[in-house]
Amino acid sequence: MTCPPRGVLDIELLPPFRARDVVHRLEALLLASDSLRDSIAYWTIEQDLLGPDLARCLTGPQGFICVDIHRPTHIDFLADLRSRGAAVYLHLFDLAGNTEAPGIKGLPPFLLHSKVMLFDLKDGRSVLWVGSHNATQRALLGINIETSLLVTLERSAPLYSDAAHYLESIRSSCDLVELHLVDYYKWLQGLDGAANVIELEDDSGATLEKTRITILGDQLRDYTSLKQVDASLFVAITDSVTAKERFYQSTISETGKLESSARSRGATTFGERRWAFRSGMSLPLLQPTSAIPAKFYGRSKYFVTIALGELLPEDTIAKEPTGSNRWRDYEDEEEATERLKQPFTGKKGDRRPRIRKAVPPDAVKYDVLELEDRKRMKNHELVRRRVIQRG
């Protein structure tokens, strides 16, 4: 019979067969502990699921939790923990490129994947929890098939020291959550509240609620972008005279390609309506109610008809980040370079892997662009992502 390692008092497999709900076990461990050191990939649960002792065990000189920034991690739930005094850290790194065989897709970009918890019990012992459980309801309530080992230790055990040092090394690569940066963390996740917006210019000064408009254009990339949005979006219409931008909650009612053969036959026509023709990547000018002249059908490769709905309040604005890059290369770091030593074939689909770190918060700025700024854009997309702030 092999003796357990020095200082190891007990080893348990969790969960036991037919009892996959581990929440109660976590609650009991937290109640019995002075502190918890934790590293985990996903956090999607409200802290109340594990009871009031969670925040207490993550507060103080010993306790902390490190979580990966990527979705489905829920920033608001982590911010709630932080507001209660818990030491909450985020791993703000990302992976780009190919790390497996060329063509393999679907691997998530996050790099913090360990699930390790070290509980310091009030009686002087410790429990090391290592396994597959993330802080999700799927994992903790038994929906997923998950497995972890619980090792009860004396604090003099080499395994305890190794685990503590390992968790501390993870914390050293993470950033302490700052409550005033919640919007920044959501922006890194792509959850900054940005919405799909189609922009038009209008010189009529009219209010267009409950109006149907049609846009035709000569760039198929516009049609591709339309296919990638759901039916709901905003239409922003800027008055040519006052430069005031107004926003309508809108719905795409119909869209399609205009094939060259159909255009030459005049097979597609619309009745009288407000309409616009988008040439190249320009900001379209909305035309008065009329039949669309035949020459524009002949030049167009797509159309989209939009039903304008509710006009948002007068003081609604749309902000947009000055730059869209959330991550910057981190390849100069010795650790990153060492971790990415692997064959690179250069074949199609094989992109050299790069570890990247989040751009700093002060690099992210939101501007309200005036009409002339938007008209000067060289590549003004038909559907743009903008953050709509209602008054």
Short mmCIF file of C-alpha atoms in Angstrom, two decimals:
data_model
loop_
_atom_site.label_atom_id
_atom_site.label_comp_id
_atom_site.label_asym_id
_atom_site.label_seq_id
_atom_site.Cartn_x
_atom_site.Cartn_y
_atom_site.Cartn_z
CA MET A 1 0.00 0.00 0.00
CA THR A 2 1.42 3.36 -1.05
CA CYS A 3 1.55 6.02 1.66
CA PRO A 4 0.03 9.44 0.82
CA PRO A 5 2.41 12.37 0.35
CA ARG A 6 3.67 14.04 3.52
CA GLY A 7 1.03 16.22 5.11
CA VAL A 8 -1.89 14.84 3.06
CA LEU A 9 -4.69 13.82 5.41
CA ASP A 10 -7.48 12.81 3.05
CA ILE A 11 -8.28 12.63 -0.69
CA GLU A 12 -11.86 12.69 -1.97
CA LEU A 13 -13.40 12.54 -5.45
CA LEU A 14 -16.17 15.09 -5.99
CA PRO A 15 -18.98 14.79 -6.74
CA PRO A 16 -19.90 11.33 -5.53
CA PHE A 17 -21.82 9.22 -8.01
CA ARG A 18 -25.49 10.32 -8.41
CA ALA A 19 -24.96 13.53 -6.39
CA ARG A 20 -23.58 16.10 -8.79
CA ASP A 21 -24.80 19.22 -6.96
CA VAL A 22 -21.65 20.54 -5.25
CA VAL A 23 -23.04 23.90 -4.09
CA HIS A 24 -23.72 22.65 -0.57
CA ARG A 25 -20.18 21.31 -0.25
CA LEU A 26 -18.77 24.68 -1.35
CA GLU A 27 -21.00 26.51 1.14
CA ALA A 28 -19.79 24.23 3.96
CA LEU A 29 -16.14 24.75 3.04
CA LEU A 30 -16.58 28.53 2.89
CA LEU A 31 -18.31 28.57 6.26
CA ALA A 32 -15.45 26.55 7.76
CA SER A 33 -12.70 28.69 6.18
CA ASP A 34 -10.85 31.88 6.99
CA SER A 35 -9.78 32.49 3.39
CA LEU A 36 -10.00 31.21 -0.17
CA ARG A 37 -7.48 31.51 -2.98
CA ASP A 38 -9.06 30.66 -6.31
CA SER A 39 -8.25 30.53 -10.03
CA ILE A 40 -11.04 29.81 -12.48
CA ALA A 41 -11.91 30.28 -16.16
CA TYR A 42 -15.60 31.25 -16.12
CA TRP A 43 -17.67 33.11 -13.53
CA THR A 44 -21.36 33.40 -14.37
CA ILE A 45 -23.06 33.07 -10.97
CA GLU A 46 -24.34 35.64 -8.51
CA GLN A 47 -22.37 35.47 -5.32
CA ASP A 48 -25.53 34.68 -3.31
CA LEU A 49 -25.59 31.20 -4.84
CA LEU A 50 -22.67 30.28 -2.58
CA GLY A 51 -23.82 32.27 0.44
CA PRO A 52 -22.42 35.21 2.44
CA ASP A 53 -19.12 33.54 3.32
CA LEU A 54 -17.78 33.76 -0.24
CA ALA A 55 -17.03 37.49 -0.09
CA ARG A 56 -15.65 37.14 3.44
CA CYS A 57 -13.20 34.41 2.41
CA LEU A 58 -12.00 36.49 -0.54
CA THR A 59 -11.30 39.51 1.67
CA GLY A 60 -8.10 40.11 3.61
CA PRO A 61 -4.41 39.49 2.99
CA GLN A 62 -4.78 35.84 1.92
CA GLY A 63 -8.02 35.61 -0.05
CA PHE A 64 -8.41 36.35 -3.75
CA ILE A 65 -9.96 35.03 -6.94
CA CYS A 66 -8.57 35.18 -10.49
CA VAL A 67 -11.01 34.88 -13.41
CA ASP A 68 -10.54 35.03 -17.17
CA ILE A 69 -12.02 38.15 -18.83
CA HIS A 70 -13.62 36.37 -21.77
CA ARG A 71 -17.28 35.55 -22.06
CA PRO A 72 -19.30 33.99 -20.53
CA THR A 73 -17.68 35.57 -17.44
CA HIS A 74 -20.24 38.02 -16.02
CA ILE A 75 -18.59 41.34 -15.16
CA ASP A 76 -21.47 42.71 -13.09
CA PHE A 77 -21.45 39.66 -10.79
CA LEU A 78 -17.70 40.02 -10.24
CA ALA A 79 -18.12 43.75 -9.62
CA ASP A 80 -20.72 42.93 -6.97
CA LEU A 81 -18.21 40.67 -5.23
CA ARG A 82 -15.57 43.40 -5.46
CA SER A 83 -17.95 45.96 -3.96
CA ARG A 84 -18.27 43.70 -0.92
CA GLY A 85 -14.53 43.85 -0.32
CA ALA A 86 -13.47 40.70 -2.16
CA ALA A 87 -10.08 40.71 -3.92
CA VAL A 88 -11.20 39.97 -7.49
CA TYR A 89 -8.65 39.81 -10.33
CA LEU A 90 -9.10 39.48 -14.09
CA HIS A 91 -6.74 37.77 -16.51
CA LEU A 92 -6.60 40.30 -19.34
CA PHE A 93 -4.88 38.21 -21.99
CA ASP A 94 -6.04 36.81 -25.29
CA LEU A 95 -4.80 34.39 -27.95
CA ALA A 96 -4.79 35.06 -31.68
CA GLY A 97 -3.66 32.79 -34.48
CA ASN A 98 -3.46 29.03 -34.74
CA THR A 99 -2.18 26.69 -32.05
CA GLU A 100 -3.48 23.40 -33.43
CA ALA A 101 -3.55 21.82 -36.87
CA PRO A 102 -4.44 24.31 -39.64
CA GLY A 103 -8.18 24.63 -40.15
CA ILE A 104 -9.21 23.69 -36.61
CA LYS A 105 -11.65 26.38 -35.47
CA GLY A 106 -13.86 27.12 -32.50
CA LEU A 107 -11.25 27.10 -29.75
CA PRO A 108 -11.90 29.92 -27.26
CA PRO A 109 -9.29 32.72 -27.00
CA PHE A 110 -8.93 32.72 -23.22
CA LEU A 111 -5.70 31.54 -21.59
CA LEU A 112 -6.63 31.13 -17.91
CA HIS A 113 -8.12 27.66 -17.79
CA SER A 114 -7.13 26.26 -14.38
CA LYS A 115 -9.73 25.47 -11.73
CA VAL A 116 -7.85 25.48 -8.44
CA MET A 117 -9.14 26.49 -5.01
CA LEU A 118 -7.19 26.55 -1.76
CA PHE A 119 -9.31 26.85 1.39
CA ASP A 120 -7.57 27.75 4.65
CA LEU A 121 -9.83 26.21 7.31
CA LYS A 122 -10.38 27.77 10.72
CA ASP A 123 -9.04 24.62 12.43
CA GLY A 124 -5.56 25.06 10.91
CA ARG A 125 -5.92 22.56 8.08
CA SER A 126 -6.46 23.35 4.39
CA VAL A 127 -8.40 21.86 1.51
CA LEU A 128 -7.04 21.92 -2.04
CA TRP A 129 -9.75 21.62 -4.69
CA VAL A 130 -8.50 20.81 -8.21
CA GLY A 131 -10.73 19.78 -11.08
CA SER A 132 -12.99 20.84 -13.91
CA HIS A 133 -15.69 22.90 -12.15
CA ASN A 134 -16.11 26.48 -13.31
CA ALA A 135 -18.25 28.93 -11.36
CA THR A 136 -21.30 28.30 -13.52
CA GLN A 137 -24.68 26.85 -12.69
CA ARG A 138 -24.08 24.15 -15.29
CA ALA A 139 -20.99 23.00 -13.39
CA LEU A 140 -22.07 23.54 -9.78
CA LEU A 141 -25.66 22.29 -9.99
CA GLY A 142 -24.77 19.07 -11.79
CA ILE A 143 -26.01 19.80 -15.32
CA ASN A 144 -22.52 19.22 -16.70
CA ILE A 145 -20.50 16.10 -16.00
CA GLU A 146 -17.67 17.51 -13.88
CA THR A 147 -15.00 16.00 -11.64
CA SER A 148 -12.72 17.43 -8.98
CA LEU A 149 -10.35 16.13 -6.31
CA LEU A 150 -10.46 17.49 -2.77
CA VAL A 151 -7.24 17.03 -0.82
CA THR A 152 -7.22 17.81 2.90
CA LEU A 153 -3.76 19.03 3.94
CA GLU A 154 -1.65 20.15 6.80
CA ARG A 155 -0.22 23.57 6.03
CA SER A 156 3.25 22.16 6.51
CA ALA A 157 2.69 19.85 3.52
CA PRO A 158 4.85 20.49 0.42
CA LEU A 159 1.67 20.22 -1.68
CA TYR A 160 0.12 23.13 0.24
CA SER A 161 3.18 25.30 -0.38
CA ASP A 162 3.25 24.35 -4.07
CA ALA A 163 -0.44 25.18 -4.52
CA ALA A 164 -0.11 28.51 -2.70
CA HIS A 165 2.87 29.54 -4.83
CA TYR A 166 1.12 28.47 -8.02
CA LEU A 167 -2.00 30.48 -7.22
CA GLU A 168 0.14 33.48 -6.33
CA SER A 169 1.92 33.21 -9.69
CA ILE A 170 -1.47 33.33 -11.44
CA ARG A 171 -2.50 36.36 -9.41
CA SER A 172 0.71 38.15 -10.40
CA SER A 173 -0.35 37.94 -14.06
CA CYS A 174 -3.82 39.36 -13.39
CA ASP A 175 -5.24 42.84 -12.73
CA LEU A 176 -7.27 43.79 -9.68
CA VAL A 177 -10.82 44.71 -10.67
CA GLU A 178 -11.52 48.45 -10.40
CA LEU A 179 -15.21 49.29 -10.10
CA HIS A 180 -14.90 52.44 -12.21
CA LEU A 181 -13.60 50.29 -15.10
CA VAL A 182 -16.65 48.02 -15.41
CA ASP A 183 -17.56 49.50 -18.80
CA TYR A 184 -13.98 48.95 -19.98
CA TYR A 185 -14.09 45.26 -19.01
CA LYS A 186 -17.39 44.86 -20.85
CA TRP A 187 -15.87 46.57 -23.88
CA LEU A 188 -13.04 44.01 -23.84
CA GLN A 189 -15.72 41.33 -23.93
CA GLY A 190 -17.49 43.06 -26.81
CA LEU A 191 -20.40 43.93 -24.49
CA ASP A 192 -20.14 47.72 -24.42
CA GLY A 193 -23.77 48.28 -25.36
CA ALA A 194 -22.97 48.94 -29.01
CA ALA A 195 -25.87 48.52 -31.42
CA ASN A 196 -26.22 48.20 -35.16
CA VAL A 197 -26.89 51.60 -36.76
CA ILE A 198 -27.60 52.63 -40.35
CA GLU A 199 -26.86 56.32 -40.93
CA LEU A 200 -28.52 58.68 -43.39
CA GLU A 201 -28.50 62.39 -44.13
CA ASP A 202 -31.75 64.29 -44.75
CA ASP A 203 -32.36 67.87 -45.86
CA SER A 204 -36.16 67.89 -45.44
CA GLY A 205 -36.27 68.53 -41.70
CA ALA A 206 -39.22 66.12 -41.42
CA THR A 207 -39.94 63.71 -38.58
CA LEU A 208 -40.06 60.19 -39.96
CA GLU A 209 -41.70 58.00 -37.34
CA LYS A 210 -43.77 55.18 -38.85
CA THR A 211 -42.14 55.80 -42.24
CA ARG A 212 -40.88 53.14 -44.61
CA ILE A 213 -37.63 53.85 -46.45
CA THR A 214 -35.60 51.90 -48.99
CA ILE A 215 -31.85 52.09 -49.50
CA LEU A 216 -30.19 50.83 -52.67
CA GLY A 217 -26.43 50.54 -53.11
CA ASP A 218 -23.69 49.38 -55.43
CA GLN A 219 -21.47 47.53 -52.90
CA LEU A 220 -22.19 43.86 -52.18
CA ARG A 221 -20.26 44.14 -48.91
CA ASP A 222 -23.21 46.22 -47.66
CA TYR A 223 -25.56 43.35 -48.40
CA THR A 224 -23.25 40.99 -46.51
CA SER A 225 -23.33 43.24 -43.45
CA LEU A 226 -27.14 43.36 -43.61
CA LYS A 227 -27.30 39.57 -43.50
CA GLN A 228 -25.25 39.57 -40.29
CA VAL A 229 -27.72 41.63 -38.24
CA ASP A 230 -31.07 40.62 -36.83
CA ALA A 231 -34.22 42.43 -37.87
CA SER A 232 -33.94 45.12 -35.19
CA LEU A 233 -31.52 48.04 -35.42
CA PHE A 234 -31.34 51.84 -35.18
CA VAL A 235 -31.54 54.29 -38.04
CA ALA A 236 -29.70 57.57 -37.42
CA ILE A 237 -30.83 60.50 -39.59
CA THR A 238 -28.84 63.74 -39.48
CA ASP A 239 -30.40 67.01 -40.55
CA SER A 240 -28.26 68.56 -43.32
CA VAL A 241 -28.94 72.09 -42.05
CA THR A 242 -28.77 71.80 -38.27
CA ALA A 243 -26.42 68.74 -38.18
CA LYS A 244 -28.69 67.34 -35.46
CA GLU A 245 -28.72 63.53 -35.43
CA ARG A 246 -31.97 61.78 -34.49
CA PHE A 247 -32.40 58.07 -33.79
CA TYR A 248 -35.24 55.73 -34.68
CA GLN A 249 -35.82 52.25 -33.30
CA SER A 250 -36.28 50.39 -36.57
CA THR A 251 -36.81 47.03 -38.21
CA ILE A 252 -35.52 45.59 -41.46
CA SER A 253 -38.62 44.43 -43.30
CA GLU A 254 -37.00 43.20 -46.51
CA THR A 255 -33.57 42.94 -48.09
CA GLY A 256 -32.07 41.19 -51.09
CA LYS A 257 -29.52 41.14 -53.88
CA LEU A 258 -30.33 42.72 -57.23
CA GLU A 259 -28.89 40.42 -59.87
CA SER A 260 -27.62 42.07 -63.08
CA SER A 261 -30.14 40.20 -65.26
CA ALA A 262 -33.05 41.34 -63.12
CA ARG A 263 -31.76 44.91 -63.11
CA SER A 264 -31.53 45.00 -66.89
CA ARG A 265 -35.12 43.76 -67.22
CA GLY A 266 -36.43 46.18 -64.60
CA ALA A 267 -37.79 43.20 -62.68
CA THR A 268 -37.51 44.88 -59.26
CA THR A 269 -39.34 48.15 -58.57
CA PHE A 270 -40.81 49.80 -55.50
CA GLY A 271 -43.71 52.17 -55.08
CA GLU A 272 -43.37 55.79 -54.00
CA ARG A 273 -41.49 56.20 -50.74
CA ARG A 274 -38.54 57.94 -49.05
CA TRP A 275 -35.42 56.36 -50.49
CA ALA A 276 -31.64 56.75 -50.78
CA PHE A 277 -28.94 55.49 -53.12
CA ARG A 278 -25.60 54.65 -51.54
CA SER A 279 -22.68 55.05 -53.93
CA GLY A 280 -19.49 53.37 -52.77
CA MET A 281 -18.89 53.90 -49.06
CA SER A 282 -20.55 57.31 -48.83
CA LEU A 283 -23.15 58.53 -46.34
CA PRO A 284 -26.47 58.30 -48.27
CA LEU A 285 -28.77 61.30 -48.68
CA LEU A 286 -32.45 60.52 -48.11
CA GLN A 287 -34.60 61.62 -51.05
CA PRO A 288 -38.17 63.05 -50.98
CA THR A 289 -41.12 60.71 -51.38
CA SER A 290 -41.15 59.58 -55.00
CA ALA A 291 -40.76 56.62 -57.30
CA ILE A 292 -37.14 55.51 -57.50
CA PRO A 293 -35.71 56.43 -60.94
CA ALA A 294 -34.86 53.46 -63.15
CA LYS A 295 -31.19 54.43 -63.45
CA PHE A 296 -30.64 53.67 -59.76
CA TYR A 297 -32.06 50.16 -60.10
CA GLY A 298 -29.59 49.60 -62.93
CA ARG A 299 -26.64 50.63 -60.75
CA SER A 300 -27.68 48.83 -57.58
CA LYS A 301 -26.56 45.41 -56.36
CA TYR A 302 -28.78 45.22 -53.27
CA PHE A 303 -31.70 46.86 -51.54
CA VAL A 304 -32.96 47.08 -47.96
CA THR A 305 -36.36 48.33 -46.84
CA ILE A 306 -36.58 49.58 -43.26
CA ALA A 307 -39.62 50.42 -41.15
CA LEU A 308 -38.80 53.38 -38.92
CA GLY A 309 -40.41 53.07 -35.50
CA GLU A 310 -40.14 55.07 -32.29
CA LEU A 311 -38.18 58.33 -32.37
CA LEU A 312 -35.79 58.32 -29.41
CA PRO A 313 -35.63 61.33 -27.06
CA GLU A 314 -34.09 64.57 -28.33
CA ASP A 315 -30.97 64.28 -26.17
CA THR A 316 -30.06 60.74 -27.34
CA ILE A 317 -26.48 60.53 -28.59
CA ALA A 318 -24.31 57.86 -30.23
CA LYS A 319 -20.74 57.39 -29.06
CA GLU A 320 -18.04 55.30 -30.66
CA PRO A 321 -14.55 54.23 -29.61
CA THR A 322 -11.69 56.06 -31.31
CA GLY A 323 -10.09 52.67 -32.03
CA SER A 324 -11.53 49.19 -32.25
CA ASN A 325 -8.45 47.18 -31.25
CA ARG A 326 -9.02 45.65 -27.85
CA TRP A 327 -5.77 43.65 -27.73
CA ARG A 328 -2.12 44.32 -28.49
CA ASP A 329 0.64 41.80 -29.09
CA TYR A 330 2.53 40.58 -26.05
CA GLU A 331 5.20 38.63 -27.90
CA ASP A 332 8.17 40.52 -26.45
CA GLU A 333 7.61 38.91 -23.08
CA GLU A 334 9.92 35.96 -22.47
CA GLU A 335 7.13 33.81 -21.02
CA ALA A 336 4.81 34.38 -23.99
CA THR A 337 7.57 33.63 -26.47
CA GLU A 338 8.53 30.42 -24.65
CA ARG A 339 4.92 29.22 -24.48
CA LEU A 340 4.42 29.64 -28.21
CA LYS A 341 7.47 27.67 -29.40
CA GLN A 342 5.91 25.25 -31.84
CA PRO A 343 6.06 24.34 -35.53
CA PHE A 344 4.52 26.89 -37.90
CA THR A 345 3.89 25.54 -41.38
CA GLY A 346 2.96 28.76 -43.17
CA LYS A 347 0.23 26.83 -44.98
CA LYS A 348 -3.13 28.36 -45.73
CA GLY A 349 -5.16 28.54 -42.54
CA ASP A 350 -2.09 28.30 -40.31
CA ARG A 351 -1.74 31.71 -38.66
CA ARG A 352 1.21 32.24 -36.35
CA PRO A 353 -0.09 32.25 -32.75
CA ARG A 354 0.27 35.42 -30.69
CA ILE A 355 -0.44 36.08 -27.04
CA ARG A 356 -2.04 39.49 -26.64
CA LYS A 357 -2.83 41.71 -23.67
CA ALA A 358 -5.74 44.09 -23.30
CA VAL A 359 -5.05 47.68 -24.27
CA PRO A 360 -4.92 49.90 -21.16
CA PRO A 361 -8.13 51.67 -20.11
CA ASP A 362 -6.77 55.11 -20.95
CA ALA A 363 -6.35 54.00 -24.59
CA VAL A 364 -10.12 53.59 -24.94
CA LYS A 365 -11.98 56.83 -25.62
CA TYR A 366 -15.47 57.40 -26.91
CA ASP A 367 -16.26 60.30 -29.22
CA VAL A 368 -19.46 61.78 -30.58
CA LEU A 369 -18.68 62.30 -34.26
CA GLU A 370 -20.24 65.27 -36.03
CA LEU A 371 -21.88 64.99 -39.45
CA GLU A 372 -18.82 66.26 -41.30
CA ASP A 373 -16.59 63.76 -39.45
CA ARG A 374 -18.79 60.90 -40.58
CA LYS A 375 -19.00 62.19 -44.15
CA ARG A 376 -15.18 62.30 -44.30
CA MET A 377 -14.83 58.62 -43.37
CA LYS A 378 -13.05 56.78 -46.18
CA ASN A 379 -14.75 53.50 -45.37
CA HIS A 380 -18.14 54.41 -44.00
CA GLU A 381 -19.84 51.06 -43.41
CA LEU A 382 -23.56 50.84 -44.09
CA VAL A 383 -24.10 49.09 -40.75
CA ARG A 384 -21.90 50.52 -38.00
CA ARG A 385 -21.57 49.61 -34.34
CA ARG A 386 -22.27 52.63 -32.11
CA VAL A 387 -23.12 53.01 -28.41
CA ILE A 388 -26.58 54.57 -28.13
CA GLN A 389 -27.12 56.62 -24.95
CA ARG A 390 -30.67 57.72 -24.37
CA GLY A 391 -31.41 60.91 -22.47
#
